[in-house]
Short mmCIF file of C-alpha atoms in Angstrom, two decimals:
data_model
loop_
_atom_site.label_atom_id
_atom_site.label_comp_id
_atom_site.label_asym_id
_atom_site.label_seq_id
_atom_site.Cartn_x
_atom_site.Cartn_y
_atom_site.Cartn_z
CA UNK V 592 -54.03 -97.19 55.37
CA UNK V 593 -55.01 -100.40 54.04
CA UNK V 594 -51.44 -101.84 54.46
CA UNK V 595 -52.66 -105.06 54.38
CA UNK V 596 -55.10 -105.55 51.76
CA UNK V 597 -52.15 -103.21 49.59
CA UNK V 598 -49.37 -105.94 49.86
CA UNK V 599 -51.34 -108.66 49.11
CA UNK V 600 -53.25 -107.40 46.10
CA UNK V 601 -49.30 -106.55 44.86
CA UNK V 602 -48.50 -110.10 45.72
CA UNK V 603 -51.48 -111.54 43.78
CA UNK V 604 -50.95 -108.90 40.74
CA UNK V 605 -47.76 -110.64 40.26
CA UNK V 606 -48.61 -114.12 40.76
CA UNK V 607 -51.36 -113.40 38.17
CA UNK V 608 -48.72 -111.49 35.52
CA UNK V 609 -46.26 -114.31 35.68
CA UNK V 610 -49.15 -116.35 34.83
CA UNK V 611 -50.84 -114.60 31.66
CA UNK V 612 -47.23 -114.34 30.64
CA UNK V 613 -46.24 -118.12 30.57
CA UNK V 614 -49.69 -119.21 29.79
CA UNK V 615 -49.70 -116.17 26.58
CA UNK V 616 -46.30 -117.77 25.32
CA UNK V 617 -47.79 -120.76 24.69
CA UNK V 618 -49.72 -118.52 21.69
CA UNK V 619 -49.06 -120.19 18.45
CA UNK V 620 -46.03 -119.23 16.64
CA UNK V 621 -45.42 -118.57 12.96
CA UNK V 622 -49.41 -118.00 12.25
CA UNK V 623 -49.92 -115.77 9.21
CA UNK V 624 -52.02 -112.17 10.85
CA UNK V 625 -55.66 -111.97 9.96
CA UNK V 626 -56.16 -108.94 7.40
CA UNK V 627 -57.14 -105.33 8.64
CA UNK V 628 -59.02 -103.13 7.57
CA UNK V 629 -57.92 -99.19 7.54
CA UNK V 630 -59.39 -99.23 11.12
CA UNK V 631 -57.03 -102.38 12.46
CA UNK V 632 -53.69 -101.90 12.31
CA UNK V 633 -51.85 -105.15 12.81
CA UNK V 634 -49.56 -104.81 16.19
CA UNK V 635 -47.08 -106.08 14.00
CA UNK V 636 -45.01 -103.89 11.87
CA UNK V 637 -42.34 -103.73 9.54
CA UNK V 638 -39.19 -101.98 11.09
CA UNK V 639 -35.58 -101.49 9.95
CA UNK V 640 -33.15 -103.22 11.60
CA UNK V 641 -31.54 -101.44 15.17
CA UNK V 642 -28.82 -101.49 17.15
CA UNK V 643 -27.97 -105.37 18.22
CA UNK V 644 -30.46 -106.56 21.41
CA UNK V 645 -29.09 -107.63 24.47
CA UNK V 646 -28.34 -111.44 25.00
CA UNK V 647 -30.76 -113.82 25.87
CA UNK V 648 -30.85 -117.17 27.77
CA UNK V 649 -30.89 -119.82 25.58
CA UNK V 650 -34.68 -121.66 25.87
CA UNK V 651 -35.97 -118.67 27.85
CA UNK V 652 -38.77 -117.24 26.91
CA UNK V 653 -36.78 -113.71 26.56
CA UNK V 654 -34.78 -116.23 23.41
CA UNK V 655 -38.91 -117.28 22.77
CA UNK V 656 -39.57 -114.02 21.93
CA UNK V 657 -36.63 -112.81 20.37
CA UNK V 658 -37.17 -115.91 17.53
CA UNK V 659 -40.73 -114.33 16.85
CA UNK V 660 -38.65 -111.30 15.73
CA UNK V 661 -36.79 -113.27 13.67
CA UNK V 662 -35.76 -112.43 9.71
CA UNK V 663 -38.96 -112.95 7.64
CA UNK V 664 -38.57 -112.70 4.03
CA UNK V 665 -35.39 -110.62 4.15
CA UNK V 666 -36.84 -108.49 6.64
CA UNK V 667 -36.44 -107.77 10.36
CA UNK V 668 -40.20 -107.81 12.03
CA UNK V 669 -41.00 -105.92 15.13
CA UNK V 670 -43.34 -105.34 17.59
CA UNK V 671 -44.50 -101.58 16.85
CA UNK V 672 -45.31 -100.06 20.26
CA UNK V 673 -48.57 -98.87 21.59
CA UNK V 674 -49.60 -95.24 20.03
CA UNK V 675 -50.74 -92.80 22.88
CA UNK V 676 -54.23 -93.96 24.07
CA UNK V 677 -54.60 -97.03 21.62
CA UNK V 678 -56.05 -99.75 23.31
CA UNK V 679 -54.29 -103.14 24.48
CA UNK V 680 -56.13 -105.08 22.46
CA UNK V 681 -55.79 -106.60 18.94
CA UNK V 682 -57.60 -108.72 16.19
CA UNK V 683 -54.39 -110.48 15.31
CA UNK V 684 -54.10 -113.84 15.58
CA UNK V 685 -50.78 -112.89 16.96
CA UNK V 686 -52.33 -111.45 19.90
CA UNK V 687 -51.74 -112.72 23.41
CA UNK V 688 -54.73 -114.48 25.20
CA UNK V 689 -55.71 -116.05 28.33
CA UNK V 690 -58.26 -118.77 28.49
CA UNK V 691 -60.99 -119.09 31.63
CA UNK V 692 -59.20 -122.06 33.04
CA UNK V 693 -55.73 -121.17 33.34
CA UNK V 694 -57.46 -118.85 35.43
CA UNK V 695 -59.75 -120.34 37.71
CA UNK V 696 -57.10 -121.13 40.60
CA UNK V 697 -55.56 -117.49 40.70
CA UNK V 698 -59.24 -115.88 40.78
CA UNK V 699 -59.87 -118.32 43.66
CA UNK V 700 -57.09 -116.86 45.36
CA UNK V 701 -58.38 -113.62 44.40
CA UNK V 702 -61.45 -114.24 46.67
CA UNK V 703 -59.66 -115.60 49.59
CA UNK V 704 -57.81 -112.49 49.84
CA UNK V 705 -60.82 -110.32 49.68
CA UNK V 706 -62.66 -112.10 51.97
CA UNK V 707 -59.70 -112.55 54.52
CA UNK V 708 -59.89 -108.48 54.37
CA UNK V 709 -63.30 -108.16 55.23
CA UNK V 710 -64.42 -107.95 52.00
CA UNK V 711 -68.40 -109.09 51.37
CA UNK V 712 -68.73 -111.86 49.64
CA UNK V 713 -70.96 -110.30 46.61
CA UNK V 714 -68.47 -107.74 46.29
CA UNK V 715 -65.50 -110.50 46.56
CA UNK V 716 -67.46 -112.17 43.41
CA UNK V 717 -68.05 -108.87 41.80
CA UNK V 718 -64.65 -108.01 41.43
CA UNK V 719 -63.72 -111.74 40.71
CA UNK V 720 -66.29 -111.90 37.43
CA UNK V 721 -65.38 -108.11 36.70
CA UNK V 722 -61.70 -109.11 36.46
CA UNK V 723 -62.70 -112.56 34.28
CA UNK V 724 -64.35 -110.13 31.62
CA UNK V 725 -61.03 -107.68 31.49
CA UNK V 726 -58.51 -110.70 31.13
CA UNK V 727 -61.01 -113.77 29.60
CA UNK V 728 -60.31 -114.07 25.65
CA UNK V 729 -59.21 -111.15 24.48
CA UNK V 730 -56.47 -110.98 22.11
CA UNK V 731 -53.80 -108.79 24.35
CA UNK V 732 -51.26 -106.89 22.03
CA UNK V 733 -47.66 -108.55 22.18
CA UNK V 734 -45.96 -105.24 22.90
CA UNK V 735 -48.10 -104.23 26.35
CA UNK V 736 -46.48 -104.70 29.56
CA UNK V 737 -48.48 -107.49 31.11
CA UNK V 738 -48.35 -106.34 34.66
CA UNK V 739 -49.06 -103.17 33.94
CA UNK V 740 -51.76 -104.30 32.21
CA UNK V 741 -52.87 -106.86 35.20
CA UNK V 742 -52.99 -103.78 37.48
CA UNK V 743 -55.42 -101.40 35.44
CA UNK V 744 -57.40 -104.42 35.02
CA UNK V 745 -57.98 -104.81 38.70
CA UNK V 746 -58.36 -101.31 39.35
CA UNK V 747 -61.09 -101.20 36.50
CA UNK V 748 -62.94 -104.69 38.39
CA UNK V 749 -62.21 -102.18 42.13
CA UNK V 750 -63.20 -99.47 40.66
CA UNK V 751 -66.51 -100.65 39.37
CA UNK V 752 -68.05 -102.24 42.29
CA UNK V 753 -67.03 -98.51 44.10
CA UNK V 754 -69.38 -97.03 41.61
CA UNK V 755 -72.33 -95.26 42.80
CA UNK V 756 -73.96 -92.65 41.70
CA UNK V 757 -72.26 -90.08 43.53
CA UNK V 758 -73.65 -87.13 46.45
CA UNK V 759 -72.65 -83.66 47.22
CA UNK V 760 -73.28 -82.97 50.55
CA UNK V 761 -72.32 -79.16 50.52
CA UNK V 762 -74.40 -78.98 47.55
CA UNK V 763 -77.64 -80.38 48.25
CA UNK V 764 -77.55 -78.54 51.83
CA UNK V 765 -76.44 -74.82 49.81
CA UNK V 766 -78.94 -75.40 46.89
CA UNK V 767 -82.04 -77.09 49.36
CA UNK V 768 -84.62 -75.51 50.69
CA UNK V 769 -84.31 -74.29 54.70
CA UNK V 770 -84.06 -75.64 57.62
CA UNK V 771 -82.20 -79.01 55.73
CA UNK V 772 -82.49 -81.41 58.46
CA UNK V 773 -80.27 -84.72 58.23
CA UNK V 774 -80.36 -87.42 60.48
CA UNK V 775 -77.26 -89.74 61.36
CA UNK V 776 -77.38 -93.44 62.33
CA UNK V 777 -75.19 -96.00 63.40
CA UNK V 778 -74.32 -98.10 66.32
CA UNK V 779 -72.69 -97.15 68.98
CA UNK V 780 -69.16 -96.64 69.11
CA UNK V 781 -68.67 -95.72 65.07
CA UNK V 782 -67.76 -92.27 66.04
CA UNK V 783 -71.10 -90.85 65.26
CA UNK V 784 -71.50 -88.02 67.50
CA UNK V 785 -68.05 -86.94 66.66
CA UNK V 786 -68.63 -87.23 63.11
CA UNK V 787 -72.06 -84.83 63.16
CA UNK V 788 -69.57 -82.49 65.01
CA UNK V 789 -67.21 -82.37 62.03
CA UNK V 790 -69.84 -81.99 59.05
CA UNK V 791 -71.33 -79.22 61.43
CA UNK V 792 -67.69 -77.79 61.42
CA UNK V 793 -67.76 -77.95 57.90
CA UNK V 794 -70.93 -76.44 57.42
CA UNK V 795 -70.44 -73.42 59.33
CA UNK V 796 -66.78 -72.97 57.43
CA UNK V 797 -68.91 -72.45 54.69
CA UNK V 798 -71.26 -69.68 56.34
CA UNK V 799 -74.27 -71.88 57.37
CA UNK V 800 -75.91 -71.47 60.81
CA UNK V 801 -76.39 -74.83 62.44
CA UNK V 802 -78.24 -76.23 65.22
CA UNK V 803 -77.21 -79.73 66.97
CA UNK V 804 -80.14 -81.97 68.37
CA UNK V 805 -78.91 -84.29 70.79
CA UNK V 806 -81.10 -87.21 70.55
CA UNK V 807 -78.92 -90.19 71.78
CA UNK V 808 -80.97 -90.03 75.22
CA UNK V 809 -80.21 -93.55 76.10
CA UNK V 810 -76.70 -93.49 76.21
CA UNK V 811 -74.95 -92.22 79.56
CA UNK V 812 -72.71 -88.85 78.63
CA UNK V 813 -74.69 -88.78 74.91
CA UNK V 814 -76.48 -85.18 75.61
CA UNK V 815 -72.75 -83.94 77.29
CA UNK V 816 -71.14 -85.06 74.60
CA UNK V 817 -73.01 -83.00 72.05
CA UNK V 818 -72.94 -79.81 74.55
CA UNK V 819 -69.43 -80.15 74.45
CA UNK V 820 -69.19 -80.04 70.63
CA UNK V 821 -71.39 -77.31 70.78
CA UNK V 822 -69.68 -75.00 73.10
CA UNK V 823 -66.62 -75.82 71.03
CA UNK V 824 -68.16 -74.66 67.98
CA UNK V 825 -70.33 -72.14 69.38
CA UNK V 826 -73.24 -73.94 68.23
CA UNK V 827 -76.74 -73.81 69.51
CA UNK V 828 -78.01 -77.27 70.97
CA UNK V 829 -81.74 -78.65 71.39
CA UNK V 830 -81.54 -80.98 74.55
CA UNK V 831 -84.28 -82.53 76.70
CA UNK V 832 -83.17 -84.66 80.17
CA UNK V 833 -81.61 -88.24 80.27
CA UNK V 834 -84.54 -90.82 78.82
CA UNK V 835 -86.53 -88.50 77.01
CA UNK V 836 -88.27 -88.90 73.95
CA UNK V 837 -85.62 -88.85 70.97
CA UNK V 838 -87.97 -87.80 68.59
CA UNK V 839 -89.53 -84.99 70.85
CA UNK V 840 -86.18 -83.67 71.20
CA UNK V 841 -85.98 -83.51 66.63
CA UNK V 842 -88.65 -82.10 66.74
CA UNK V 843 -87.94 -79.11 68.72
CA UNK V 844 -85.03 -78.31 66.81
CA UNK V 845 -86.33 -78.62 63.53
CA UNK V 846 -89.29 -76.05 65.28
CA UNK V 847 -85.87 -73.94 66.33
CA UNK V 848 -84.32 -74.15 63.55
CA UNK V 849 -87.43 -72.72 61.07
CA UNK V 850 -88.78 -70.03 64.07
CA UNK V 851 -84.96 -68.56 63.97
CA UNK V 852 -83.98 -69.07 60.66
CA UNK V 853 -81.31 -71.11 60.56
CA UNK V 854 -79.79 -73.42 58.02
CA UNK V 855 -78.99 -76.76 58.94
CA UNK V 856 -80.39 -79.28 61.85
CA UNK V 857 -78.02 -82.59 62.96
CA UNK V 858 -79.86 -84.71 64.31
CA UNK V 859 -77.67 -87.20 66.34
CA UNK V 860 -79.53 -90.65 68.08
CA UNK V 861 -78.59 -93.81 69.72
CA UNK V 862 -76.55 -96.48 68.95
CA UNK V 863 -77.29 -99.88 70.38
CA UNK V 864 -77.00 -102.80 68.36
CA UNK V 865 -78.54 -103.05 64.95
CA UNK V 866 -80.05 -106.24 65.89
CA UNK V 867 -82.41 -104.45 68.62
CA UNK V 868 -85.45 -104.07 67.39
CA UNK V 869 -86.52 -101.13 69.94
CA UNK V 870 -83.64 -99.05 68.50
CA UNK V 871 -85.18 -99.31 64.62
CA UNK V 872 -88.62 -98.62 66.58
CA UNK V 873 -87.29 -95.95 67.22
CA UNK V 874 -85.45 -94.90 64.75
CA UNK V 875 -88.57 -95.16 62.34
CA UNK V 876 -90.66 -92.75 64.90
CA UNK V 877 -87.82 -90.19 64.59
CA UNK V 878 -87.78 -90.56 61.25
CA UNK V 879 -91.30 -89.76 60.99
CA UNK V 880 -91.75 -87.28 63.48
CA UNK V 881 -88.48 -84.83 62.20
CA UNK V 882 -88.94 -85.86 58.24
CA UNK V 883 -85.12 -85.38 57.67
CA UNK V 884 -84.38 -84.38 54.31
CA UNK V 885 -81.15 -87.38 54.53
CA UNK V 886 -80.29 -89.94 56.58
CA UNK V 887 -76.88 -90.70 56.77
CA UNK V 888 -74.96 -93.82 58.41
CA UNK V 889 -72.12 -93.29 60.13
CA UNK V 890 -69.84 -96.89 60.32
CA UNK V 891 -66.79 -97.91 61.54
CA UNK V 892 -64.17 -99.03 59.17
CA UNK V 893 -62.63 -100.96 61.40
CA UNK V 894 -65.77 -103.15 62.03
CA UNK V 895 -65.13 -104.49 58.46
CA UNK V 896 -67.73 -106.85 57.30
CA UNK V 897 -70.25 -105.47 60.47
CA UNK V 898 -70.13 -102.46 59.50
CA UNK V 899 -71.66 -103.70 56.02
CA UNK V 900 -74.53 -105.77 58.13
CA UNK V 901 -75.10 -102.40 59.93
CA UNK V 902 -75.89 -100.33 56.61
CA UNK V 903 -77.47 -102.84 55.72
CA UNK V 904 -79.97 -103.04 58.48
CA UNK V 905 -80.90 -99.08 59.03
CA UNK V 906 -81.00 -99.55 54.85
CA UNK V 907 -84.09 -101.88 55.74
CA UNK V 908 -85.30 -100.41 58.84
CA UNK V 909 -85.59 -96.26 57.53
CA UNK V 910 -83.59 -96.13 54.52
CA UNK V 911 -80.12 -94.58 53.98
CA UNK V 912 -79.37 -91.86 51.35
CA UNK V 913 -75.42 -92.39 52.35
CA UNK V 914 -72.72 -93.24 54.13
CA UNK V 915 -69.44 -92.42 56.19
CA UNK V 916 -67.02 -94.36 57.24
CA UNK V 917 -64.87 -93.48 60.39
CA UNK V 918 -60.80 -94.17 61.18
CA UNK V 919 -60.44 -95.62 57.74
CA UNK V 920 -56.77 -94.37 58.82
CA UNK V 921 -55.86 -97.05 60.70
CA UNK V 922 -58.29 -99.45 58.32
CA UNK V 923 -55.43 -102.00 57.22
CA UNK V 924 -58.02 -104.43 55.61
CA UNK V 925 -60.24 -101.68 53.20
CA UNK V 926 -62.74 -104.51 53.64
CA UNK V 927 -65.83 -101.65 54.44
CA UNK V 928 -64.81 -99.62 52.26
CA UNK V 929 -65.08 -101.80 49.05
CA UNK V 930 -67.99 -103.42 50.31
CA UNK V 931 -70.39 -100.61 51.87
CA UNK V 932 -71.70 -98.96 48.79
CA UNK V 933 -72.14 -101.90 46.47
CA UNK V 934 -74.23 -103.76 49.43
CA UNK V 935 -76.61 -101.07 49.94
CA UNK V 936 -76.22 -99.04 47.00
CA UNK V 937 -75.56 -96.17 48.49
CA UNK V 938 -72.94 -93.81 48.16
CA UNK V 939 -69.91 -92.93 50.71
CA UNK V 940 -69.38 -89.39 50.76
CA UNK V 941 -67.08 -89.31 53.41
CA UNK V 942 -64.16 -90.72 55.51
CA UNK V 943 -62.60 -89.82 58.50
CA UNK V 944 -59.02 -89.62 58.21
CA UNK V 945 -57.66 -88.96 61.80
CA UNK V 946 -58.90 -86.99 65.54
CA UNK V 947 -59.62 -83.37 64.41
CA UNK V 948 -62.54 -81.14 63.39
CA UNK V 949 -61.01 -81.09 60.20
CA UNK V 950 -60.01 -84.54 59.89
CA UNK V 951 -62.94 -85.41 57.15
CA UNK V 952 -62.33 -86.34 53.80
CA UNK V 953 -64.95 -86.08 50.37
CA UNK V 954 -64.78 -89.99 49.69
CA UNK V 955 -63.68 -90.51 46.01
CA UNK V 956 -63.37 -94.23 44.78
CA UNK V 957 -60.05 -93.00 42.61
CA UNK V 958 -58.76 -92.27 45.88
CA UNK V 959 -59.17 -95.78 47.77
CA UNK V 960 -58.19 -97.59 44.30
CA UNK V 961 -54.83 -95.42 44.22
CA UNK V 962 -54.52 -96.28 47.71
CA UNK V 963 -55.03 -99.93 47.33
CA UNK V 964 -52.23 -100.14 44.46
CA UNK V 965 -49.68 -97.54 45.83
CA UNK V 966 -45.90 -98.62 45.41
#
């Protein structure tokens, strides 16, 4: 998962720590510390002397930074290390700290890699500027490990542009009034069907009674393909013949669902391209005729940067309250992912993680940016 986007952000993480490091040993050496107050504890501390350190090559910067520790005044200085929680950065003058253009070239190949994975480019510059503010002029304290630090500093830029106010689907349906009726679009091909088949699973796991409206009647083997499910789950499902009137056939069960009580109405519908304009037609009739409580698009992750045009469109056409992304197990790029919520704002609140009825996963962004930065 991811694979490929994984190795080369851990290529470019330490491309980008070698860097801060040579360009931060440049700092000026020798330069008296700027007084603290009671609040700002200089990083550097008096210590008593320890046990011998280990060699170092002569003109290396290891032998750079021993001669910073050298004897001062009859008195070994070290670098006191990083209380529990304290943050990495100082108001020393002793501090480490990167200027803009020593990093203009690396952040360049920042965006190359992002887009080469599908990434959109506002989300490619996001990240870019977001990672600019964590590493841009800030004194760094000498003692942090730099690529440690280079990693949570591109897991805060990921992390941000993966941050959307977040949706409870089990929630909203448990706490909403009855019948809730939600609506799923997305072209064909994303695994849409399948995917209403798996939140209805998940619905009736939790003791909801569910009713499946099969209104992809363009597509040959749609309506089958939702009978199927529903035998399988031993769900009812509201059906009309081959090239009837999708939003006819939401309507019904939405009338089902309220004369027989039950909880929850799926309403699948066709897929064609987003670019057709008789699919958002008719999407937008559907829309009005049923009055779904959410409408939820279903993409591909493989599709990568289509997938992001897609959400995009039904965003413009009837409006999207969130998404899910399907076989982001074999997704080696992440490129949806990232990009999906933070073009539409919208939230993901789910991601299909292999075949089965139980294969769907609550979407977390801690989870993808753990996943992106896994040894």
């Amino acid at each position: 998962m991811f694979k490929s986007l994984r190795d080369r952000l851990s290529s470019f993480k330490d491309k980008l720590s070698r860097k801060v490091e040579e360009e931060m040993e440049a700092a000026p050496e020798g330069a008296p510390a700027k007084e603290t107050g009671p609040e700002q504890q200089s990083p550097v501390a008096a210590a008593p002397a320890g046990p011998a350190p280990p060699p170092v090559r002569p003109g290396g910067r290891a032998a750079r930074r021993a001669s910073r520790r050298a004897t001062r005044g009859g008195e070994v200085r070290a670098a006191a290390p990083a209380a529990e929680g304290e943050v990495a950065f100082t108001d020393s003058i002793m501090g480490k700290m990167l200027r803009e253009n020593k990093l203009d070239d690396l952040l360049q190949d920042l965006e190359t890699i992002l887009l080469e994975s599908d990434v959109a480019l506002p989300v490619a510059d996001e990240i870019k500027e977001e990672l600019k503010r964590e590493l841009v002029g800030r004194r760094i304290r000498r003692d942090v490990d730099l690529e440690d630090f280079v990693e949570e500093a591109l897991r805060e830029a990921i992390r941000k542009v993966l941050a959307v106010e977040p949706v409870d689907l089990d929630a909203y349906v448990e706490s909403h009034p009855k019948p809730v009726v939600l609506m799923f679009v997305g072209v064909n091909g994303t695994g849409k069907t399948t995917t209403i088949a798996r939140i209805a699973h998940r619905l009736k796991k939790r003791g909801l009674s569910v009713v499946l409206a099969a209104g992809d009647t363009f597509r040959a083997g749609a309506i089958e393909q939702v009978e199927v499910h529903g035998e399988r789950l031993g769900l009812k499902v509201i059906k009309h013949q081959a090239g009837a009137d999708p939003a006819a056939v939401a309507y019904d069960a939405v009338e089902h669902a309220r004369a027989r009580s039950k909880d929850v109405v799926l309403i699948d519908t066709a897929g064609r391209m987003q670019t057709n304009i008789n699919l958002m037609d008719e999407m937008k009739k559907i829309k009005r005729i049923a009055r779904p409580d959410l409408v939820i698009f279903v993409g591909d992750a493989l599709a990568g940067n289509d997938a992001v045009e897609q959400a995009r469109a039904f965003e413009a056409a009837v409006g999207i309250d969130m998404a899910i992304l399907t076989k982001i197990d074999a997704d080696a790029k992440g490129g949806a992912a990232l990009s999906i919520a933070h073009a539409v704002g919208r939230p993901i609140a789910f991601v299909g993680v292999g075949q089965g009825y139980d294969d769907l996963q609550t979407f977390d962004p801690d989870w993808m940016v753990d996943r992106l930065f896994a040894g």
